[in-house]
Amino acid sequence: MSPASEAAPVIPAAQELGGRLHPAVLVIWPFSQIVPLAILLLTDTVAAAFAGVALALAIASGVVRYLRFSWRLAEGILVIEQGLVSRRRRVIPIERIQSVDLVRRVRHRIFGVVEVRIEAVGGSDTEGKLDALSVADAERLRAALLAARRTARPARPGDAAATVDTATVAYPEAPGDAAAGEQLVAMRPAQLVLAGLTGGRVGVAVALLGAAQQLLGERLGRLFTDLPQRFSPAALVGLGAGLLLASFVLSVIVTTVAYWEFRLVRDDDELRVSRGLLEQRLDTIPLRRVQALRIEQNLLRRPLSLAAVKVDVAGKAGGDDTRSAGLLLPLGTLNQAQTLVGALLATPTVADVTLRPMPRAALRRRLSRAAVVTVAPTAVAGGFLGPPGLLALLIAVPAVLGARSAYQALGEGEAGGVLVTRSGLLVRRTAYVPVGNLQSLALTASPFQRRAGLATVELQIPRSPGVWGGPQLLDVERDRAETVLRRLAAELVRGVRRSDELHLT
Amino acid sequence: MEAAVPATQDPQDRDAAGSATLVPLNPRVRRLWWARGAIVVLQVSVVAAAIDWVVDPPTPRGLVPLGVAVLGAAVVAVSVRLRYARWRYAVREADLWIRSGVLWVTVSVIPLSRLQFVDTRQGPLDRFFRLSSLVVHTAALGTSGKLPGLDVEEAERLRERLARVEVDVAGI
């Protein structure tokens, strides 16, 4: 029943790898201390002697760490040992590895080395982190991990591809150009500028600035009497416009630098994402580790029919770069995004599946929320300010519009064994979940939902912690929720392993 | 296995397991929940009494802590009753169904082939009441299912049974 666990990964003896990190870590590790120390030194905050001692300590601890760090890949198991006082030994069986990322920050590129991040199921951090390897070593390690994974893949009838693919892909010097395989996405600089202009960063900035301006606008009269020379309305507007422009420019720069030369390549049964101008990355995701895909559209991109595509993979560390985590398409038309999702799931029909809207009761729920959001502040404002406080009733306009938009976002559908759900007000997310990837299901109903005859079906899949709550059918009719739950449960028990048939043509 | 669905108190609340026999938890779990609730109510009441002692409220001395204790006890009694009535589970041939919740109702379905590991947990209070809880995990993010208040032998038996299921790891 479980071929994956029986077929022990066979690694040729030649692919036994291991050793220490690249000696460049001796500089790369203290690097993070050097910069703040230099700043402190230059601003005369600390004495030179203090800085020297701190630097010496950092270097010494780096040397000790280097000497006590070793890694080894043999017989399908990656072992990383480290630690001075308490030795830590991390053992990662290859079949648990979800993705392998190669990262080259500027400091890595100076020495021509690569950081390797290996993500496995479970745990919240990066399971295997090798801070610096030579490019050749990193590439051999990546190839070995992936080759072994291919051998470990369960063999299916008539599957001729279950041999070790020894073709290694050279780490692209300029990311993307040396990569073999079928190029699915390539971003041009102009597209990156558009991505920056419509990115969430600007969305947040616009909202914040709008709110700030409104706040200042209300107090404008008082400010005007207090400080007439310093804060004229024109100056305020100018200040706001300047900040807005700056945030756009910043967003464009950040986006362009981060996603420079963005390439998504499919090679046999793996996806490779390469990107970055200063910090270069090459992420590898085996296609069968893809748990779900989702199309994201924020407020700015929706009217322009633009969208981004993200992938859900288990085991990625949350935190630092959740924004770019799992990004497969930074920006494209909605059509492109849907086509890409269809191609990656080997189900082209999902591209144009029509989503069933949720019952009107779902709209009533959102409208009553809008009513609460309007009435409560109005009551407070009216109580304190008298009749002028009733102006707070104007909140009703955005609240009702938001409620309608949130309702219109809701939808569910299915095509070729892929469940499609959509929701979200600020960021509209359409999730595509192959039924075979479901781990478990839950039907939940709050008191409000029960009174409205609604329920939510959570589609629980292996994924990584992050801002996203996971795919769910939000506010479906209670009867339908139960039908869906029963049907999916029966399908899971029957063992419809759709993922086994995926992407392996 | 194909038994009729036991009638539940709340007609709005048909169980979604359909043909499964949903069984309630061990009745002793109510004592466990009462005990836990009592500990919390006691703590809150002590704090209320301390505040009552310090700030010299306009109400008669002791009225507030007493009110807190009575109200807390009532909430505990009602919620334990509701929770016990709501909580049902069924271990079927190939999947596990759990219904739980007081205000927020949840029905979870966990195919046994997706189980990654199964724990039994026993705290000091559980031990006192000779109960044990069973926690199951799949590869999905977060805990997948929890069955509190099983008889110790029943929990062990279930754990053994679930651990014997052949796990399908191909998808993870």
XYZ file of C-alpha atoms in Angstrom:
677
model
C 0.000 0.000 0.000
C 2.837 2.352 0.695
C 5.459 1.853 -1.947
C 7.285 5.005 -1.010
C 8.269 3.618 2.352
C 9.370 0.267 0.939
C 11.429 1.433 -1.975
C 14.515 2.466 -0.060
C 16.238 5.225 -1.954
C 19.347 3.879 -3.601
C 22.206 6.282 -3.958
C 25.236 5.309 -5.941
C 28.400 5.284 -3.865
C 29.773 8.083 -5.993
C 27.026 10.339 -4.671
C 28.067 10.025 -1.069
C 28.657 13.583 -0.136
C 29.672 15.386 2.963
C 32.251 17.388 4.789
C 32.465 20.808 6.350
C 31.040 24.055 5.157
C 33.033 26.232 2.802
C 35.661 28.207 4.776
C 34.041 31.400 3.505
C 31.557 31.078 6.379
C 34.340 32.317 8.635
C 33.729 35.717 7.068
C 30.028 35.278 6.255
C 29.025 34.493 9.836
C 30.617 37.578 11.472
C 29.347 39.654 8.546
C 26.075 40.429 10.297
C 28.063 41.815 13.242
C 30.565 43.747 11.136
C 28.038 46.152 9.632
C 26.382 47.329 12.884
C 29.815 47.511 14.528
C 31.098 49.667 11.711
C 28.110 51.985 12.075
C 28.597 52.220 15.828
C 32.298 52.882 15.309
C 31.756 55.541 12.674
C 29.185 57.352 14.792
C 31.619 57.289 17.744
C 29.146 55.338 19.876
C 31.703 52.717 20.923
C 35.440 52.757 21.384
C 37.636 51.114 18.781
C 38.956 48.674 21.391
C 35.445 47.502 22.233
C 34.622 47.012 18.559
C 37.865 45.085 18.058
C 37.137 42.739 20.946
C 33.573 42.164 19.759
C 34.781 41.396 16.266
C 37.485 39.053 17.555
C 34.876 37.212 19.629
C 32.568 36.907 16.638
C 35.401 35.550 14.500
C 36.546 33.131 17.203
C 33.054 31.762 17.739
C 32.758 31.393 13.973
C 35.929 29.313 13.874
C 34.682 27.041 16.658
C 31.310 26.700 14.951
C 33.024 25.892 11.668
C 35.175 23.202 13.247
C 32.208 21.586 14.965
C 29.931 21.579 11.919
C 29.723 18.683 9.544
C 27.212 17.249 7.120
C 26.917 13.966 5.294
C 24.544 12.506 2.755
C 24.617 8.732 2.568
C 22.110 5.976 2.014
C 19.243 8.340 1.557
C 19.786 10.182 4.818
C 21.171 13.653 5.303
C 22.902 14.084 8.654
C 23.944 17.478 9.990
C 26.002 17.631 13.173
C 26.825 20.831 14.986
C 27.245 22.399 18.389
C 30.111 23.015 20.772
C 28.839 22.076 24.202
C 25.702 20.171 23.295
C 26.153 18.313 20.048
C 23.094 18.498 17.876
C 22.600 15.824 15.265
C 19.839 16.345 12.768
C 18.797 13.409 10.627
C 16.657 14.086 7.567
C 15.498 11.100 5.523
C 15.451 12.141 1.885
C 11.861 11.067 1.301
C 10.723 13.678 3.808
C 12.373 16.556 1.948
C 9.853 18.987 0.490
C 12.037 21.503 -1.263
C 15.649 22.566 -1.696
C 16.484 26.256 -1.949
C 19.810 27.741 -2.962
C 20.345 31.314 -1.745
C 23.208 33.621 -2.647
C 23.307 36.915 -0.817
C 25.850 39.501 -1.870
C 28.239 38.242 0.801
C 27.942 34.741 -0.657
C 28.537 35.962 -4.161
C 31.774 37.686 -3.124
C 33.186 34.274 -2.227
C 31.367 32.324 -4.915
C 29.486 30.178 -2.418
C 25.855 29.210 -1.930
C 23.599 28.760 1.068
C 21.507 25.599 0.905
C 18.159 25.386 2.687
C 16.479 22.022 2.888
C 12.857 21.952 3.999
C 11.235 18.819 5.354
C 7.808 17.992 6.726
C 7.163 19.116 10.278
C 8.941 21.637 12.425
C 8.661 25.355 11.982
C 12.235 26.203 11.068
C 14.339 25.292 8.075
C 15.307 21.700 8.766
C 18.635 21.614 6.972
C 20.597 24.830 6.649
C 24.094 24.780 5.198
C 25.289 28.354 5.397
C 27.939 28.119 2.693
C 28.962 25.469 0.209
C 30.937 25.853 -2.974
C 28.689 26.121 -5.999
C 29.856 22.700 -7.208
C 29.158 21.055 -3.832
C 25.771 22.720 -3.537
C 24.809 21.606 -7.007
C 25.972 18.034 -6.343
C 24.002 17.966 -3.095
C 20.874 19.300 -4.733
C 21.168 16.850 -7.609
C 21.758 13.946 -5.208
C 18.760 14.865 -3.069
C 16.540 15.128 -6.109
C 17.932 12.060 -7.877
C 17.358 9.984 -4.771
C 13.906 11.408 -4.485
C 13.141 10.287 -7.996
C 14.287 6.755 -7.233
C 12.205 6.769 -4.109
C 9.155 7.782 -6.015
C 6.580 4.999 -6.045
C 6.726 3.113 -9.313
C 3.522 2.910 -11.259
C 2.584 0.420 -13.955
C 4.164 1.382 -17.236
C 6.357 3.935 -15.567
C 9.608 4.028 -17.440
C 10.866 7.174 -15.809
C 11.650 5.578 -12.442
C 15.355 5.518 -13.145
C 17.890 7.812 -11.617
C 18.165 10.913 -13.660
C 21.789 11.837 -13.309
C 21.573 14.920 -15.468
C 22.615 17.678 -13.148
C 21.685 21.216 -13.848
C 24.464 23.680 -13.455
C 23.693 26.457 -11.027
C 22.853 29.278 -13.354
C 25.409 32.030 -13.139
C 22.837 34.464 -14.376
C 19.827 32.727 -12.881
C 17.599 31.068 -15.381
C 19.726 31.071 -18.510
C 21.513 27.801 -17.958
C 18.453 25.993 -16.662
C 17.167 23.119 -18.704
C 13.494 22.373 -18.995
C 10.395 24.176 -20.077
C 10.243 27.828 -19.159
C 6.778 28.650 -17.854
C 7.263 32.180 -16.580
C 9.838 34.852 -17.349
C 9.366 38.343 -15.993
C 10.519 41.357 -17.972
C 11.718 44.452 -16.064
C 8.649 46.408 -17.220
C 6.389 43.735 -15.735
C 8.314 43.915 -12.460
C 7.752 47.677 -12.360
C 4.036 47.059 -12.806
C 4.193 44.396 -10.088
C 5.840 46.918 -7.788
C 3.297 49.600 -8.584
C 0.344 47.309 -7.873
C 2.014 45.278 -5.131
C 0.554 44.916 -1.664
C 3.249 47.209 -0.307
C 1.728 50.160 -2.101
C -1.773 49.013 -1.226
C -0.919 49.165 2.449
C 0.893 52.462 2.021
C -2.066 54.005 0.202
C -4.493 52.840 2.865
C -2.245 54.129 5.646
C -1.653 57.461 3.977
C -5.341 57.829 3.224
C -6.188 57.173 6.847
C -3.474 59.550 8.040
C -4.659 62.252 5.730
C -8.233 61.778 6.903
C -7.111 62.024 10.514
C -5.110 65.143 9.795
C -7.934 66.467 7.673
C -10.355 66.328 10.603
C -7.930 68.142 12.842
C -7.008 70.530 10.110
C -9.135 73.363 11.463
C -7.510 73.184 14.901
C -4.044 72.877 13.422
C -4.840 75.798 11.184
C -5.645 78.131 14.066
C -2.644 76.906 16.086
C 0.067 76.894 13.497
C -1.130 78.735 10.437
C 2.280 79.238 8.884
C 3.646 75.764 9.296
C 0.790 73.514 8.208
C -1.140 74.928 5.305
C -3.576 72.540 3.618
C -1.486 72.726 0.476
C 1.603 71.663 2.396
C -0.274 68.735 3.874
C -1.528 67.605 0.499
C 1.956 68.006 -0.895
C 3.418 66.028 1.971
C 0.881 63.241 1.438
C 1.507 63.147 -2.297
C 5.253 63.092 -1.720
C 4.993 60.178 0.728
C 2.729 58.343 -1.674
C 5.138 58.832 -4.542
C 8.051 57.747 -2.357
C 6.222 54.589 -1.310
C 5.488 53.754 -4.954
C 9.105 54.317 -5.955
C 10.341 52.275 -3.006
C 7.933 49.477 -3.794
C 9.009 49.382 -7.425
C 12.683 49.286 -6.469
C 12.227 46.584 -3.832
C 10.113 44.433 -6.145
C 12.421 44.812 -9.116
C 15.516 43.956 -7.104
C 13.890 40.968 -5.378
C 12.315 39.451 -8.504
C 14.937 40.486 -11.052
C 15.182 37.904 -13.863
C 12.336 35.892 -12.342
C 12.077 32.529 -14.067
C 9.785 29.584 -13.428
C 10.994 26.433 -15.139
C 9.468 22.978 -15.167
C 11.997 20.229 -15.701
C 10.579 16.701 -15.733
C 8.856 16.513 -12.354
C 10.259 19.495 -10.558
C 9.680 23.209 -10.519
C 12.551 25.641 -10.306
C 12.152 29.284 -9.402
C 15.143 31.562 -9.886
C 15.194 35.252 -9.121
C 17.051 38.139 -7.570
C 19.468 40.886 -8.467
C 21.498 41.252 -5.268
C 20.319 38.198 -3.364
C 19.933 35.414 -5.891
C 17.734 32.439 -5.206
C 17.100 29.140 -6.889
C 14.235 27.242 -5.280
C 13.424 23.713 -6.289
C 10.025 22.197 -5.584
C 9.276 18.630 -6.650
C 5.929 18.763 -8.445
C 4.445 15.997 -6.341
C 5.128 18.093 -3.245
C 2.790 20.761 -4.561
C -0.174 20.617 -2.190
C -2.251 23.429 -3.600
C -1.974 26.462 -5.821
C -3.621 29.793 -5.357
C -4.248 32.910 -7.367
C -4.045 36.130 -5.379
C -5.490 39.491 -6.371
C -5.241 42.529 -4.154
C -7.439 45.611 -4.308
C -5.321 47.335 -6.945
C -4.844 44.336 -9.178
C -8.469 43.224 -9.268
C -9.811 46.061 -11.470
C -6.795 45.637 -13.773
C -7.439 41.890 -14.033
C -3.911 41.207 -12.788
C -2.969 38.365 -10.487
C -0.128 36.485 -8.803
C 0.207 32.724 -8.380
C 1.528 31.050 -5.239
C 2.159 27.456 -4.306
C 1.454 25.711 -1.028
C 4.228 23.383 0.066
C 4.638 21.739 3.444
C 7.485 22.455 5.792
C 8.670 25.900 4.704
C 9.830 28.049 7.546
C 7.462 30.902 8.236
C 8.586 34.369 9.066
C 11.134 36.381 7.152
C 9.979 36.237 3.562
C 6.355 35.176 3.710
C 5.509 37.682 1.013
C 7.620 35.986 -1.603
C 7.264 32.453 -0.220
C 6.020 30.068 -2.847
C 5.616 32.720 -5.498
C 5.393 31.149 -8.948
C 4.144 34.140 -10.900
C 4.816 37.605 -9.410
C 2.363 39.263 -11.785
C 0.416 38.331 -14.867
C -3.025 38.667 -16.301
C -5.734 36.650 -14.596
C -5.848 34.513 -17.729
C -2.145 33.740 -17.562
C -2.462 32.873 -13.896
C -5.350 30.492 -14.523
C -3.572 28.840 -17.439
C -0.456 28.351 -15.326
C -2.479 26.759 -12.529
C -4.184 24.462 -15.020
C -0.867 23.431 -16.522
C 0.823 22.768 -13.174
C -2.099 20.698 -11.915
C -2.304 18.883 -15.274
C -5.972 19.861 -15.301
C -6.438 22.554 -17.946
C -10.173 22.594 -17.197
C -9.616 24.376 -13.876
C -8.579 27.463 -15.830
C -12.152 28.258 -16.771
C -14.210 26.581 -14.084
C -17.229 28.673 -13.156
C -17.577 29.122 -9.448
C -20.885 28.633 -7.700
C -21.825 31.698 -5.639
C -22.675 31.240 -1.979
C -26.289 31.578 -0.751
C -27.824 34.997 -0.147
C -27.638 34.294 3.571
C -23.877 34.769 3.248
C -24.488 38.259 1.877
C -26.928 39.003 4.722
C -24.252 37.964 7.245
C -21.800 40.402 5.716
C -24.362 43.185 5.526
C -25.271 42.732 9.174
C -21.581 42.930 10.031
C -21.442 46.177 8.040
C -24.443 47.415 10.056
C -22.660 46.662 13.336
C -19.499 48.357 12.089
C -21.544 51.442 11.206
C -23.992 51.660 14.086
C -21.571 51.120 16.961
C -19.210 54.031 16.139
C -22.194 56.215 15.207
C -23.797 55.599 18.589
C -20.535 56.448 20.349
C -19.856 59.516 18.203
C -23.479 60.690 18.499
C -23.332 60.251 22.266
C -20.198 62.342 22.623
C -20.604 64.924 19.881
C -24.366 65.155 19.476
C -25.829 65.583 15.978
C -22.438 66.171 14.223
C -21.459 62.667 15.389
C -24.126 61.264 13.109
C -21.707 61.966 10.267
C -20.187 58.646 11.303
C -23.122 57.079 9.480
C -21.058 57.708 6.359
C -19.029 54.652 7.400
C -21.986 52.736 5.990
C -20.875 53.482 2.432
C -17.494 51.698 2.497
C -18.874 49.082 4.909
C -21.721 48.058 2.602
C -19.495 48.192 -0.472
C -16.985 46.033 1.350
C -19.695 43.580 2.397
C -20.896 43.233 -1.175
C -17.363 42.811 -2.462
C -16.583 40.215 0.192
C -19.719 38.320 -0.781
C -18.906 38.493 -4.485
C -15.482 37.057 -3.690
C -17.047 33.877 -2.313
C -17.306 30.930 -4.622
C -16.624 27.242 -4.935
C -16.277 24.820 -7.784
C -14.567 21.672 -8.933
C -12.928 20.466 -12.104
C -11.202 17.178 -12.767
C -10.621 16.281 -9.122
C -9.397 19.744 -8.182
C -11.440 21.702 -5.641
C -11.596 25.436 -6.228
C -12.527 27.893 -3.490
C -12.400 31.657 -3.500
C -12.719 34.282 -0.776
C -11.132 37.420 0.577
C -11.928 41.113 0.663
C -8.553 42.877 0.575
C -6.678 40.022 -1.044
C -8.945 37.764 -3.060
C -7.562 34.243 -3.004
C -8.662 31.475 -5.310
C -7.289 28.169 -4.047
C -6.912 25.061 -6.190
C -6.665 21.901 -4.105
C -6.371 18.436 -5.682
C -8.694 16.177 -3.680
C -5.937 13.602 -3.235
C -3.847 16.103 -1.288
C -6.450 16.548 1.452
C -5.276 15.234 4.782
C -8.411 15.762 6.785
C -11.615 17.750 6.703
C -13.592 19.796 9.148
C -17.034 21.290 9.056
C -17.325 24.274 11.370
C -20.292 26.462 12.203
C -20.360 29.507 14.454
C -23.598 30.431 16.269
C -24.246 33.097 13.603
C -23.625 30.668 10.791
C -25.949 28.111 12.370
C -28.722 30.658 12.686
C -28.286 31.532 9.004
C -28.178 27.859 8.016
C -24.562 28.145 6.873
C -21.328 26.318 7.586
C -17.683 26.307 6.577
C -15.793 23.311 5.224
C -12.058 23.435 5.894
C -9.880 21.624 3.389
C -6.902 20.675 5.513
C -3.703 20.176 3.561
C -0.030 20.063 4.473
C 1.193 23.622 4.106
C 3.514 26.096 5.702
C 2.633 28.555 8.433
C 1.942 32.028 7.122
C -0.613 34.751 6.705
C -3.007 32.494 4.885
C -5.618 30.512 6.842
C -5.810 27.679 4.355
C -8.384 26.709 1.757
C -11.982 26.572 2.898
C -15.507 26.700 1.580
C -16.738 29.713 3.502
C -20.454 30.082 4.249
C -21.983 27.310 2.193
C -25.469 25.991 2.974
C -25.398 23.623 5.887
C -26.848 20.775 3.809
C -24.346 21.265 1.047
C -21.496 21.460 3.550
C -22.506 18.089 4.939
C -22.860 16.584 1.477
C -19.427 17.861 0.483
C -17.919 16.590 3.731
C -19.399 13.113 3.289
C -18.444 12.899 -0.354
C -14.848 14.054 0.161
C -14.437 11.793 3.180
C -15.627 8.822 1.118
C -13.267 9.766 -1.700
C -10.317 10.042 0.656
C -11.071 6.685 2.200
C -11.372 5.091 -1.203
C -7.840 6.308 -1.657
C -8.221 8.353 -4.755
C -4.553 9.162 -5.026
C -4.924 11.689 -7.727
C -1.526 13.147 -6.969
C 0.046 9.885 -8.159
C -1.250 10.474 -11.636
C -0.249 14.106 -11.706
C 2.428 15.796 -13.731
C 4.241 12.643 -14.662
C 3.580 12.451 -18.341
C -21.110 -0.727 11.715
C -24.142 0.249 9.692
C -26.304 1.261 12.626
C -28.828 4.026 12.755
C -27.750 7.467 13.772
C -28.517 8.080 17.416
C -30.957 10.907 17.873
C -29.311 14.044 19.138
C -30.897 16.632 21.366
C -30.679 19.347 18.780
C -32.520 18.566 15.547
C -30.557 21.325 13.806
C -27.500 19.349 14.506
C -27.715 16.242 12.419
C -24.414 14.485 12.541
C -22.621 14.476 9.253
C -21.162 10.998 9.651
C -24.338 9.517 8.254
C -24.159 5.799 8.628
C -21.614 5.843 11.436
C -22.499 5.068 14.997
C -21.502 8.163 16.836
C -20.835 7.428 20.460
C -20.541 9.861 23.350
C -17.412 10.221 25.464
C -17.039 8.385 28.731
C -19.518 10.032 31.170
C -16.700 10.472 33.693
C -15.265 13.193 31.474
C -17.964 15.497 32.845
C -16.399 15.217 36.290
C -13.024 16.036 34.743
C -14.450 19.141 33.071
C -16.264 20.142 36.247
C -13.038 19.803 38.204
C -11.137 21.873 35.663
C -13.881 24.492 35.606
C -13.989 24.563 39.385
C -10.245 25.233 39.535
C -10.588 28.172 37.153
C -13.649 29.559 38.970
C -11.822 29.218 42.274
C -8.807 31.114 40.955
C -10.947 33.903 39.532
C -12.986 34.107 42.748
C -9.834 34.382 44.863
C -8.578 37.212 42.669
C -12.008 38.878 42.880
C -11.982 38.504 46.664
C -8.510 40.032 46.860
C -9.576 43.009 44.751
C -12.772 43.296 46.791
C -10.635 43.408 49.956
C -8.218 46.026 48.617
C -10.370 48.568 46.771
C -13.300 48.788 49.198
C -16.130 48.723 46.648
C -19.522 50.409 47.029
C -21.167 46.955 47.105
C -21.336 45.048 50.397
C -18.131 43.184 51.228
C -17.981 39.728 49.640
C -20.879 40.246 47.271
C -18.716 40.549 44.145
C -16.551 37.454 44.771
C -19.652 35.510 45.698
C -21.382 36.645 42.507
C -18.323 35.716 40.447
C -18.227 32.267 42.032
C -21.955 31.614 41.533
C -21.953 32.910 37.973
C -18.777 30.968 37.145
C -20.229 27.779 38.569
C -23.377 28.256 36.495
C -21.367 28.835 33.298
C -19.244 25.762 34.011
C -22.293 23.609 34.720
C -24.095 24.681 31.557
C -21.076 24.514 29.280
C -20.058 21.071 30.545
C -23.580 19.846 29.909
C -23.635 21.296 26.391
C -20.150 20.136 25.584
C -20.829 16.581 26.695
C -24.054 16.499 24.700
C -22.302 17.805 21.610
C -19.190 15.676 21.732
C -19.535 12.480 19.740
C -17.065 10.337 17.895
C -16.940 7.326 15.647
C -13.970 5.188 14.728
C -15.007 3.535 11.501
C -13.128 1.063 9.398
C -11.170 3.696 7.508
C -11.862 7.055 9.107
C -12.390 8.862 12.374
C -15.250 11.318 12.923
C -15.290 13.764 15.787
C -17.992 16.295 16.584
C -17.271 18.883 19.232
C -17.792 22.439 20.375
C -20.228 24.392 22.492
C -20.991 27.529 20.504
C -18.664 26.893 17.591
C -19.513 23.408 16.341
C -16.859 21.422 14.511
C -17.181 18.087 12.740
C -13.767 16.666 11.810
C -13.108 13.766 9.488
C -9.710 12.133 9.544
C -9.015 9.264 7.164
C -6.967 6.732 9.114
C -4.625 6.297 6.172
C -3.531 9.914 6.652
C -2.505 9.564 10.281
C 1.107 10.479 10.936
C 1.129 9.682 14.628
C -1.245 9.032 17.473
C -0.628 10.104 21.077
C -2.361 9.334 24.282
C -2.006 12.062 26.874
C -2.779 11.985 30.543
C -2.510 14.899 32.933
C -2.765 14.653 36.714
C -6.507 15.334 36.656
C -6.995 12.774 33.903
C -5.173 10.220 36.030
C -7.337 11.012 39.009
C -10.467 10.265 37.012
C -8.815 7.304 35.224
C -9.209 9.017 31.867
C -6.896 9.582 28.961
C -7.064 11.670 25.818
C -6.177 10.565 22.347
C -4.572 13.091 19.986
C -4.156 12.318 16.306
C -1.980 14.185 13.821
C -1.964 14.200 10.067
C 0.513 15.988 7.833
C -1.837 18.972 7.675
C -0.827 22.100 9.559
C -1.856 21.961 13.219
C -3.441 19.240 15.312
C -6.081 17.315 13.467
C -8.183 15.694 16.129
C -8.507 15.242 19.858
C -10.642 12.870 21.865
C -10.610 13.815 25.536
C -12.085 11.733 28.263
C -11.630 8.207 27.039
C -11.339 5.403 29.512
C -7.644 4.539 29.877
C -8.027 1.053 28.402
C -10.244 2.353 25.630
C -7.668 4.997 24.702
C -4.863 2.429 24.618
C -6.993 0.068 22.560
C -7.811 2.841 20.088
C -4.215 3.932 19.844
C -3.116 0.379 19.096
C -5.830 0.042 16.500
C -4.972 3.332 14.795
C -1.261 2.645 14.877
C -1.827 -0.575 12.957
C -3.377 1.225 9.997
C -1.094 1.284 7.013
C -0.110 4.837 6.389
C -0.205 6.221 2.908
C 2.729 8.585 2.652
C 2.800 9.033 -1.093
C 1.186 12.435 -1.058
C 3.235 14.270 1.473
